Amino acid sequence: MQSSEIRSRFLKFFEKRGHAIIPSSPLVPENDPSVLFNTAGMQPLVPYLLGKPHPKGARLANSQKCVRTVDIDEIGDNTHATFFEMLGNWSLGDYFKEDAIQWSFEFLTSKEEGLGLDPNRLYVTVFEGDENAPRDLEAAEIWKRYIPEHRIYFRGAKSNWWSPGENGPCGPDTEMFYDVTKDGLGDMTLEEYLAADDRQEVVEIWNDVFMEYEKKDGKVVGKLATKNVDTGSGLERVVMMVQGKNNIFDTDLFAGILGAIKERASTYDERAARIVADHIRTATFLIGDGVLPSNTDQGYVLRRLIRRAVRYISGLGITDLTPAPFVAAVVATYRDAYPNLVTDEARIVSVIAEEGDKFRKTLERGMKEFQKITESIISAEQAFDLYQTYGFPIEITKEVAGEQGKRVDEDGFRQKLADHQALSRAGAEQKFKGGLADASGETVMLHTSTHLMLAALRKFLGEHVHQAGSNITSERTRFDFTHPEKVSREILDQVEAYVNEAISKQCPMVIEQMKKDDAQAQGVEGSFWEKYPDVVDVYMVKCDDGTVYSRELCGGPHVKNTADIKGRFKIVKEEASSAGVRRIKAVIEQ
Ligand code: SER
């Protein structure tokens, strides 16, 4: 069974059981500056798990794109990946343990509707109880209907209590493991099972969390108003099990890109190839979701992934350095599930190529510099110089050092970096993470002005112009958009005039709810369509004389009327941001 069939079987299975299928949110969470990426399917659903009614009802399911980089050093083993999809079903105060467990078992084992996995290879763990919650005898009882009692193991909070962090909904969970050995392990005692887990002979396949508790500042503070279910199953691992492999890289999800790597490598090394495949795949999805390489936050993770891939690509003896065939292989694998990658392919290739070229140039010089270091410990100054002058992320310095039996003063480096950042950050810049982190009057004025500016850019430059990134503080807007060449001052003047006209005409911001399909068909501007529900909020600057200055998909906040934008909109800079992407900085002059 192919991965696409597995994904769609999962969604169909739960749709049939009354679940609304919701789209994957983008990898960068909106309005949640506490995390860089969605790392679990439930993350975008936290407000609903805490009690807010979901517009689609109390039963939801989807396949959510996730990125986790904590395991980056493990990439290359059998089961880790920096990008993965998490299949999940949720009950928001609707069904609880009984249905959740029954459906997990049925989906895993049913040949007709599910995956047809062998029930004799299943093992489960349930929560053994502690001061926060009792031993989960209820879950164990339910499981006994489906698998023999001696394959149900009670385990502590470390493995069987799930929460997304120090704050939020949480609860005991029951985890399902599948035996991936050739001959099968048969019955095992708890100790034998734990040892098999260590050897990756049993692999976690699904986690059902019974979310009825809440955590605050790391402590469980009590029960939620509703008993929820949050389940998560890593698609890559499921595919691996269904396809009878012992590692995720041998599945059809990686076949395309690994084939492209193998074809071009002169010195093939399995681990290096897996790292390249993983990192290019993740970079493709990140860029597709609007992330660009930079020295901070999500951009830094992307930079690190591309640079690490470049290092391993050269180690594989691949001489043709264009990332195009690798990106094409990823896009081909995901074209039906994530069609945005198809439209974005050329841009993704050029972002990776540009970052890769930049790094390759400095890598050579940096390696020479590296070789000159004779000490066994690389000092903070040396690591910082490699970072600052040669573009070596600290992780790469550590890796190269490790290969040469050297150590790095990492703490010293981080201190130096922090000092440097504090110095170069003129004024406390607010971070913008996909939503407005700051809703001060100035920021909101600039947000509405940015909508008007994008509409003007599309009017004067053409429909190919779309948002490629945005960062708004109370002082300025910094806006990236797709356009291949420099924008003349003449056009910038026209753009300014357009925005200022809308401001001086004192037009209301009208929020209209529209069917997503209609909005898209009518040319409403927006990114990340796939993450929006069927009915969307379209923000329109619509004057009383009927002129519409801007129509864009958004979640706000905006001014109520352009009269609230106090001042004159001015573009202070226009420059290249990356290949095919331009950057404008603009302000409101009082
Ligand atoms: N949130 C749980 C997990 O990530 C189940 O979805 O494992």
XYZ file of C-alpha atoms and ligand atoms in Angstrom:
597
model
C 0.000 0.000 0.000
C 1.383 3.414 -1.011
C 1.722 6.285 1.456
C -0.971 8.318 -0.316
C -3.409 5.425 0.090
C -2.546 5.153 3.783
C -3.129 8.873 4.321
C -6.457 8.799 2.537
C -7.597 5.571 4.226
C -6.974 7.199 7.597
C -9.004 10.270 6.718
C -11.816 8.224 5.187
C -11.930 5.906 8.198
C -12.513 8.801 10.562
C -14.748 10.730 8.206
C -17.023 7.703 8.171
C -17.089 7.868 11.967
C -18.375 11.421 12.016
C -15.104 13.374 11.931
C -14.681 16.580 9.931
C -11.453 16.452 7.946
C -9.561 19.693 8.507
C -6.592 20.915 6.435
C -3.049 20.868 7.775
C -2.016 24.180 9.314
C 1.216 25.651 7.963
C 4.459 24.556 9.620
C 4.937 27.939 11.271
C 2.250 28.364 13.919
C 0.151 31.465 13.749
C -0.085 33.640 16.813
C 1.984 31.339 18.990
C 5.419 32.823 19.499
C 6.312 30.129 22.050
C 7.181 27.527 19.405
C 8.979 27.796 16.077
C 7.085 25.023 14.324
C 4.086 22.801 14.765
C 5.557 19.691 16.308
C 2.343 17.740 16.830
C -1.041 17.554 15.170
C -2.756 18.911 18.238
C -0.740 22.114 18.438
C -2.968 24.258 16.207
C -5.944 22.835 18.130
C -4.870 23.880 21.626
C -7.530 26.622 21.977
C -10.216 24.065 21.096
C -8.860 21.428 23.450
C -9.066 24.121 26.128
C -12.758 24.654 25.436
C -13.265 27.031 22.503
C -15.923 25.571 20.148
C -14.438 24.450 16.840
C -16.379 25.620 13.764
C -16.226 22.089 12.344
C -17.666 20.385 15.393
C -16.445 18.058 18.118
C -14.869 15.308 15.960
C -11.899 16.266 13.826
C -9.189 14.445 11.924
C -6.314 15.430 9.656
C -2.766 14.885 8.548
C -0.679 17.708 10.012
C 2.714 18.798 8.707
C 5.243 18.917 11.553
C 8.905 19.816 11.966
C 10.986 18.679 14.923
C 14.655 19.533 15.011
C 15.596 18.315 18.477
C 16.488 14.969 16.953
C 18.603 16.419 14.151
C 21.669 14.446 15.197
C 19.702 11.208 15.010
C 18.768 11.706 11.373
C 20.231 8.843 9.448
C 18.997 6.180 11.859
C 15.909 4.142 11.007
C 13.032 6.214 12.293
C 13.872 9.897 12.729
C 13.014 12.686 10.324
C 12.997 16.461 10.778
C 9.787 16.770 8.749
C 6.950 14.363 9.264
C 3.234 14.178 8.940
C 1.122 13.289 11.919
C -2.185 11.566 11.351
C -4.590 12.440 14.134
C -8.172 12.246 15.284
C -9.674 14.409 17.983
C -12.673 14.398 20.211
C -13.476 17.764 21.752
C -15.563 16.634 24.692
C -17.326 14.025 22.577
C -16.203 10.343 22.575
C -13.542 9.163 25.020
C -11.413 6.095 25.756
C -13.745 3.412 24.518
C -14.186 4.659 20.951
C -10.671 6.033 20.673
C -9.081 2.674 21.491
C -11.522 0.645 19.444
C -10.963 2.818 16.364
C -7.190 2.810 16.760
C -7.225 -0.977 16.892
C -9.648 -1.275 13.998
C -7.769 1.109 11.768
C -4.465 -0.617 12.418
C -5.739 -4.114 11.824
C -8.752 -3.966 9.491
C -7.915 -5.183 6.008
C -10.947 -3.547 4.417
C -10.900 -0.092 5.914
C -7.533 0.199 7.593
C -3.950 -0.971 7.331
C -4.375 -4.700 7.801
C -1.493 -4.922 10.276
C -1.000 -8.151 12.219
C -2.661 -7.890 15.679
C -0.171 -10.458 16.974
C 2.588 -7.927 16.501
C 0.900 -5.215 18.569
C 1.934 -4.215 22.102
C 0.431 -1.389 24.113
C 1.374 0.689 27.113
C -1.003 2.441 29.490
C -0.470 4.912 32.323
C 0.475 3.366 35.673
C -0.797 6.289 37.778
C 0.799 8.917 39.992
C -0.186 11.851 42.215
C -1.878 13.602 39.271
C -4.075 10.832 37.933
C -5.028 7.244 38.776
C -3.714 4.082 37.142
C -5.541 3.811 33.831
C -7.377 0.551 34.480
C -10.160 1.704 32.208
C -7.895 1.899 29.145
C -6.332 -1.458 30.050
C -9.778 -3.079 30.348
C -10.793 -1.789 26.947
C -7.558 -3.030 25.400
C -8.127 -6.510 26.789
C -10.968 -6.896 24.308
C -8.484 -6.643 21.476
C -5.112 -7.956 22.590
C -3.902 -10.417 25.250
C -3.481 -8.946 28.719
C 0.221 -9.800 28.958
C 0.960 -7.500 26.043
C -0.452 -4.508 27.906
C 2.240 -2.832 29.971
C 1.736 -0.181 32.665
C 4.268 2.615 32.488
C 4.974 5.896 34.298
C 4.407 9.530 33.401
C 7.731 9.798 31.634
C 6.492 7.651 28.812
C 2.714 7.690 29.205
C 1.729 11.240 30.049
C 1.559 13.697 27.177
C 1.535 17.466 27.185
C 2.636 19.940 24.530
C 4.846 21.856 26.960
C 4.823 23.502 30.350
C 1.330 24.879 29.809
C -1.756 23.547 28.158
C -4.025 20.541 27.894
C -2.503 17.189 28.844
C -3.313 13.739 30.092
C -2.397 10.078 30.345
C -1.931 8.230 27.110
C -1.916 4.764 25.696
C 0.735 4.017 23.101
C 0.731 1.319 20.468
C 3.914 -0.401 19.336
C 4.482 -2.692 16.395
C 6.997 -5.488 16.082
C 9.116 -4.891 12.956
C 11.407 -7.918 13.257
C 11.403 -10.522 10.536
C 10.320 -13.499 12.602
C 8.242 -11.757 15.217
C 9.073 -11.392 18.902
C 6.025 -13.122 20.381
C 5.086 -12.675 24.017
C 7.469 -10.561 26.070
C 7.799 -9.549 29.694
C 7.966 -5.822 30.396
C 11.777 -6.031 30.606
C 12.034 -7.888 27.315
C 9.689 -5.433 25.678
C 11.751 -2.459 26.952
C 14.919 -4.040 25.573
C 13.223 -4.637 22.208
C 12.150 -0.997 22.221
C 15.774 0.082 22.786
C 16.849 -1.998 19.809
C 14.090 -0.380 17.677
C 12.565 -3.832 17.156
C 9.241 -2.499 18.314
C 8.357 0.943 17.024
C 5.734 3.331 18.349
C 2.951 3.575 15.852
C 0.199 5.569 17.573
C -0.468 7.522 20.695
C -3.959 8.138 22.107
C -3.907 10.898 24.694
C -6.857 11.234 27.026
C -6.722 14.963 27.488
C -8.773 15.808 30.502
C -6.152 17.656 32.564
C -4.432 21.030 32.346
C -0.871 22.038 33.080
C 0.280 25.461 34.225
C 3.949 26.327 34.644
C 4.888 22.672 34.466
C 2.377 21.500 37.089
C -0.846 19.621 36.548
C -3.411 21.978 38.081
C -6.629 20.073 37.576
C -9.184 18.844 35.117
C -10.424 20.563 31.975
C -14.113 21.252 31.524
C -14.306 18.492 28.915
C -12.757 15.081 28.379
C -10.927 15.214 25.055
C -9.077 12.733 22.917
C -5.925 13.672 20.996
C -4.334 10.965 18.935
C -1.196 11.108 16.853
C 0.391 8.647 14.504
C 3.543 9.417 12.531
C 2.777 8.762 8.882
C 6.366 7.853 7.961
C 6.498 5.129 10.588
C 3.088 3.776 9.674
C 4.116 3.586 6.034
C 7.300 1.802 7.035
C 5.328 -0.840 8.923
C 2.695 -1.333 6.278
C 5.347 -1.628 3.595
C 7.215 -4.165 5.723
C 10.416 -2.102 6.054
C 12.553 -1.599 9.111
C 13.344 2.042 8.334
C 11.426 5.038 6.986
C 13.918 5.704 4.179
C 13.039 2.474 2.390
C 9.410 3.560 1.963
C 7.868 5.223 -1.081
C 7.988 8.551 0.784
C 11.751 8.691 0.307
C 12.189 6.498 -2.775
C 12.158 9.417 -5.227
C 14.678 11.650 -3.540
C 17.001 8.821 -2.458
C 16.916 7.499 -6.024
C 17.893 10.927 -7.347
C 20.763 11.098 -4.842
C 21.988 7.581 -5.601
C 21.970 8.281 -9.327
C 24.317 11.207 -8.883
C 26.569 10.097 -6.030
C 30.021 8.769 -6.812
C 30.776 7.701 -3.239
C 27.491 6.472 -1.808
C 27.096 6.489 1.933
C 23.731 5.491 3.361
C 23.728 7.832 6.347
C 24.869 10.846 4.317
C 22.246 10.145 1.661
C 19.519 9.889 4.298
C 20.596 13.199 5.847
C 20.525 14.955 2.477
C 17.135 13.436 1.640
C 15.682 14.411 5.011
C 17.025 17.954 5.002
C 16.062 18.778 1.411
C 12.585 17.405 2.034
C 12.154 19.543 5.153
C 13.624 22.616 3.419
C 11.158 22.134 0.570
C 8.193 22.145 2.937
C 9.514 25.048 5.010
C 10.110 27.268 1.989
C 6.714 26.210 0.639
C 5.223 27.535 3.886
C 6.941 30.894 3.542
C 10.167 30.423 5.554
C 13.360 31.940 4.100
C 16.937 31.368 5.284
C 18.069 33.875 7.905
C 20.019 34.074 11.123
C 17.068 33.874 13.467
C 14.248 31.563 14.430
C 12.635 29.492 11.669
C 14.960 31.016 9.079
C 17.975 29.819 11.013
C 16.660 26.268 11.207
C 16.142 26.338 7.433
C 19.622 27.777 6.876
C 21.110 25.080 9.073
C 19.281 22.318 7.198
C 20.350 23.592 3.777
C 23.954 24.100 4.862
C 24.128 20.681 6.448
C 22.680 19.131 3.286
C 25.307 20.939 1.206
C 28.086 19.517 3.340
C 26.791 15.973 2.984
C 26.106 16.418 -0.739
C 29.757 17.245 -1.323
C 30.740 14.246 0.797
C 28.705 12.024 -1.536
C 30.756 13.158 -4.487
C 27.810 14.755 -6.262
C 29.265 17.218 -8.742
C 26.170 18.740 -10.310
C 25.180 21.051 -7.518
C 21.706 22.151 -8.532
C 19.106 21.074 -5.977
C 16.451 20.950 -8.727
C 16.258 17.147 -9.178
C 16.041 16.562 -5.432
C 13.325 19.150 -4.923
C 11.493 17.785 -7.978
C 11.541 14.311 -6.420
C 10.039 15.630 -3.175
C 7.386 17.622 -5.028
C 6.476 14.584 -7.142
C 5.936 12.504 -3.999
C 3.662 15.095 -2.403
C 1.992 16.752 -5.387
C -1.510 15.472 -4.603
C -1.460 15.963 -0.837
C 0.274 19.379 -0.937
C -0.355 20.999 -4.333
C 1.154 24.304 -3.175
C 4.573 22.667 -3.590
C 3.923 22.247 -7.311
C 3.211 25.938 -7.879
C 6.110 26.888 -5.651
C 8.697 24.467 -7.003
C 10.809 26.942 -8.990
C 10.998 29.348 -6.073
C 11.923 26.562 -3.655
C 14.733 25.444 -5.942
C 16.098 28.954 -6.271
C 16.038 29.633 -2.518
C 17.928 26.393 -1.800
C 20.330 26.967 -4.700
C 21.142 30.487 -3.611
C 21.692 29.561 0.017
C 23.734 26.528 -1.054
C 25.954 28.559 -3.400
C 26.566 31.158 -0.759
C 27.525 28.511 1.732
C 29.732 26.540 -0.637
C 31.878 29.573 -1.275
C 32.412 30.238 2.384
C 32.676 26.568 3.262
C 35.856 26.196 1.273
C 37.479 29.222 2.861
C 36.167 28.237 6.278
C 37.543 24.708 6.043
C 40.976 26.157 5.306
C 40.629 28.344 8.364
C 39.477 25.337 10.358
C 42.556 23.334 9.372
C 44.754 26.090 10.787
C 43.339 25.538 14.267
C 45.816 23.280 15.984
C 44.382 23.422 19.509
C 42.182 20.523 20.624
C 39.491 22.924 21.857
C 38.018 25.466 19.487
C 37.656 28.643 21.494
C 34.562 30.825 21.626
C 36.406 33.451 19.528
C 37.383 30.929 16.876
C 33.857 29.458 16.721
C 32.403 32.956 16.503
C 34.814 33.910 13.715
C 33.850 30.753 11.797
C 30.223 31.756 12.256
C 30.577 35.435 11.493
C 33.153 35.376 8.696
C 32.657 31.941 7.181
C 28.982 31.309 7.838
C 29.544 28.121 9.830
C 26.516 27.489 12.050
C 27.776 26.336 15.449
C 26.309 22.896 14.806
C 28.530 22.461 11.741
C 31.586 23.679 13.630
C 30.767 21.066 16.257
C 30.361 18.344 13.662
C 33.581 19.136 11.817
C 35.386 19.445 15.146
C 33.986 16.072 16.202
C 35.236 14.478 13.012
C 38.694 15.778 13.863
C 38.527 14.719 17.499
C 38.224 18.312 18.716
C 35.836 20.011 21.093
C 34.179 23.416 20.901
C 33.618 25.972 23.649
C 29.935 26.104 22.810
C 28.818 27.994 25.920
C 31.410 30.662 25.230
C 30.233 30.863 21.639
C 26.593 31.277 22.668
C 27.520 34.036 25.105
C 29.443 35.842 22.378
C 26.544 35.466 19.991
C 24.086 36.822 22.555
C 26.349 39.849 23.228
C 26.657 40.460 19.527
C 22.936 40.223 18.935
C 22.181 42.583 21.799
C 24.560 45.119 20.273
C 23.303 44.907 16.738
C 19.646 44.972 17.616
C 18.923 48.663 17.438
C 15.792 49.122 19.487
C 13.822 46.214 20.782
C 12.441 44.790 17.592
C 9.319 42.776 17.995
C 9.258 39.429 16.391
C 6.675 38.656 13.819
C 5.764 35.021 13.623
C 3.087 34.735 11.027
C 0.524 36.616 13.061
C 0.895 39.956 14.703
C 2.919 39.424 17.839
C 2.213 42.980 18.851
C -1.120 44.676 18.440
C -0.053 48.223 19.288
C -1.714 51.041 17.359
C 1.369 51.637 15.206
C 1.771 47.980 14.315
C -1.870 47.643 13.366
C -1.655 50.781 11.172
C 1.324 49.266 9.402
C -0.480 45.954 9.010
C -3.370 47.573 7.152
C -0.932 49.670 5.112
C 0.906 46.484 4.190
C -2.317 45.019 2.805
C -2.805 48.167 0.714
C 0.807 48.012 -0.451
C 0.498 44.407 -1.576
C -2.649 45.260 -3.540
C -0.782 48.164 -5.186
C 2.244 46.003 -6.012
C -0.050 43.484 -7.668
C -1.799 46.274 -9.549
C 1.377 47.908 -10.854
C 3.699 44.897 -11.208
C 1.319 42.072 -11.982
C -0.517 39.098 -10.539
C 2.660 37.084 -10.000
C 3.308 39.208 -6.921
C 2.469 37.433 -3.673
C 3.590 37.735 -0.095
C 6.753 35.759 0.633
C 7.295 36.901 4.209
C 6.343 39.740 6.476
C 7.709 41.278 9.621
C 5.920 44.197 11.199
C 7.004 46.160 14.248
C 5.695 49.409 15.640
C 8.394 51.231 13.668
C 8.209 49.749 10.195
C 6.920 47.004 7.969
C 9.355 44.730 6.227
C 7.656 42.916 3.441
C 8.973 40.237 1.077
C 7.196 39.493 -2.167
C 7.710 37.432 -5.267
C 9.053 39.500 -8.143
C 12.095 38.754 -10.288
C 13.722 42.171 -10.565
C 14.333 45.536 -8.990
C 11.266 47.729 -8.696
C 11.825 51.205 -10.130
C 11.375 54.289 -7.955
C 8.608 55.343 -10.304
C 6.574 52.269 -9.490
C 7.355 52.642 -5.799
C 5.990 56.194 -6.004
C 2.817 54.866 -7.609
C 2.507 52.257 -4.864
C 2.933 54.916 -2.183
C 0.380 57.146 -3.874
C -2.119 54.279 -4.012
C -1.763 53.540 -0.300
C -1.945 57.230 0.633
C -5.014 57.732 -1.518
C -6.780 54.920 0.373
C -5.685 56.518 3.654
C -6.902 59.982 2.725
C -10.258 58.693 1.494
C -11.029 57.397 4.993
C -12.294 53.993 3.939
C -13.692 51.428 6.343
C -12.110 47.997 6.729
C -14.920 45.596 5.933
C -14.659 41.968 6.972
C -16.714 39.734 4.743
C -17.200 36.039 5.285
C -16.948 34.145 2.035
C -16.791 30.562 0.875
C -13.115 29.792 0.397
C -13.633 28.555 -3.154
C -15.525 31.701 -4.112
C -12.880 33.924 -2.547
C -10.138 32.122 -4.419
C -12.100 32.237 -7.681
C -12.687 35.967 -7.274
C -8.973 36.610 -6.945
C -8.866 37.500 -3.261
C -5.189 37.702 -2.315
C -3.892 35.225 0.222
C -1.197 32.755 1.124
C -1.673 29.359 2.775
C -5.178 28.792 1.406
C -4.992 25.176 2.427
C -4.976 25.988 6.102
C -8.194 28.006 6.070
C -11.631 26.533 6.767
C -14.319 26.457 4.057
C -15.597 29.836 5.111
C -12.936 32.534 5.352
C -12.631 36.119 6.549
C -11.781 38.457 3.711
C -10.465 41.838 4.875
C -11.405 44.597 2.454
C -10.523 48.245 2.366
C -13.748 49.314 0.728
C -14.588 52.987 0.386
C -18.045 54.444 0.528
C -17.826 55.234 -3.212
C -17.481 51.496 -3.836
C -13.731 51.450 -4.629
C -12.054 48.379 -3.193
C -8.394 49.113 -2.437
C -7.476 45.742 -1.002
C -9.033 42.313 -0.611
C -6.999 39.840 1.343
C -7.421 36.726 3.412
C -6.368 37.490 6.969
C -6.969 36.981 10.654
C -6.407 40.635 11.651
C -5.945 42.824 13.592
C -6.529 45.865 11.388
C -7.638 49.475 11.747
C -11.391 49.999 11.592
C -11.029 52.785 9.077
C -8.011 53.971 7.083
C -8.546 57.341 8.775
C -6.985 55.658 11.809
C -3.682 55.461 9.931
C -2.178 58.641 11.240
C 0.442 59.813 8.783
C 1.848 59.269 5.320
C 2.904 55.887 4.057
C 6.471 55.888 2.732
C 8.660 53.213 1.149
C 12.174 53.744 2.452
C 13.964 50.834 0.840
C 13.575 48.249 -1.891
C 16.169 45.515 -2.270
C 16.723 41.876 -3.187
C 15.815 39.417 -0.451
C 16.594 36.109 -2.152
C 16.307 34.755 -5.667
C 12.969 35.872 -7.095
C 12.002 37.677 -3.902
C 12.221 41.428 -3.245
C 12.045 43.187 0.094
C 10.473 46.530 0.929
C 10.815 48.503 4.121
C 8.170 51.090 4.671
C 7.099 53.428 7.465
C 4.298 55.763 8.439
C 5.620 59.311 8.647
C 3.783 61.417 11.171
N -0.152 14.842 20.899
C 0.224 13.465 20.919
C 1.566 13.212 20.252
O 2.114 14.097 19.628
C -0.831 12.652 20.263
O -1.279 13.273 19.109
O 2.071 12.138 20.350
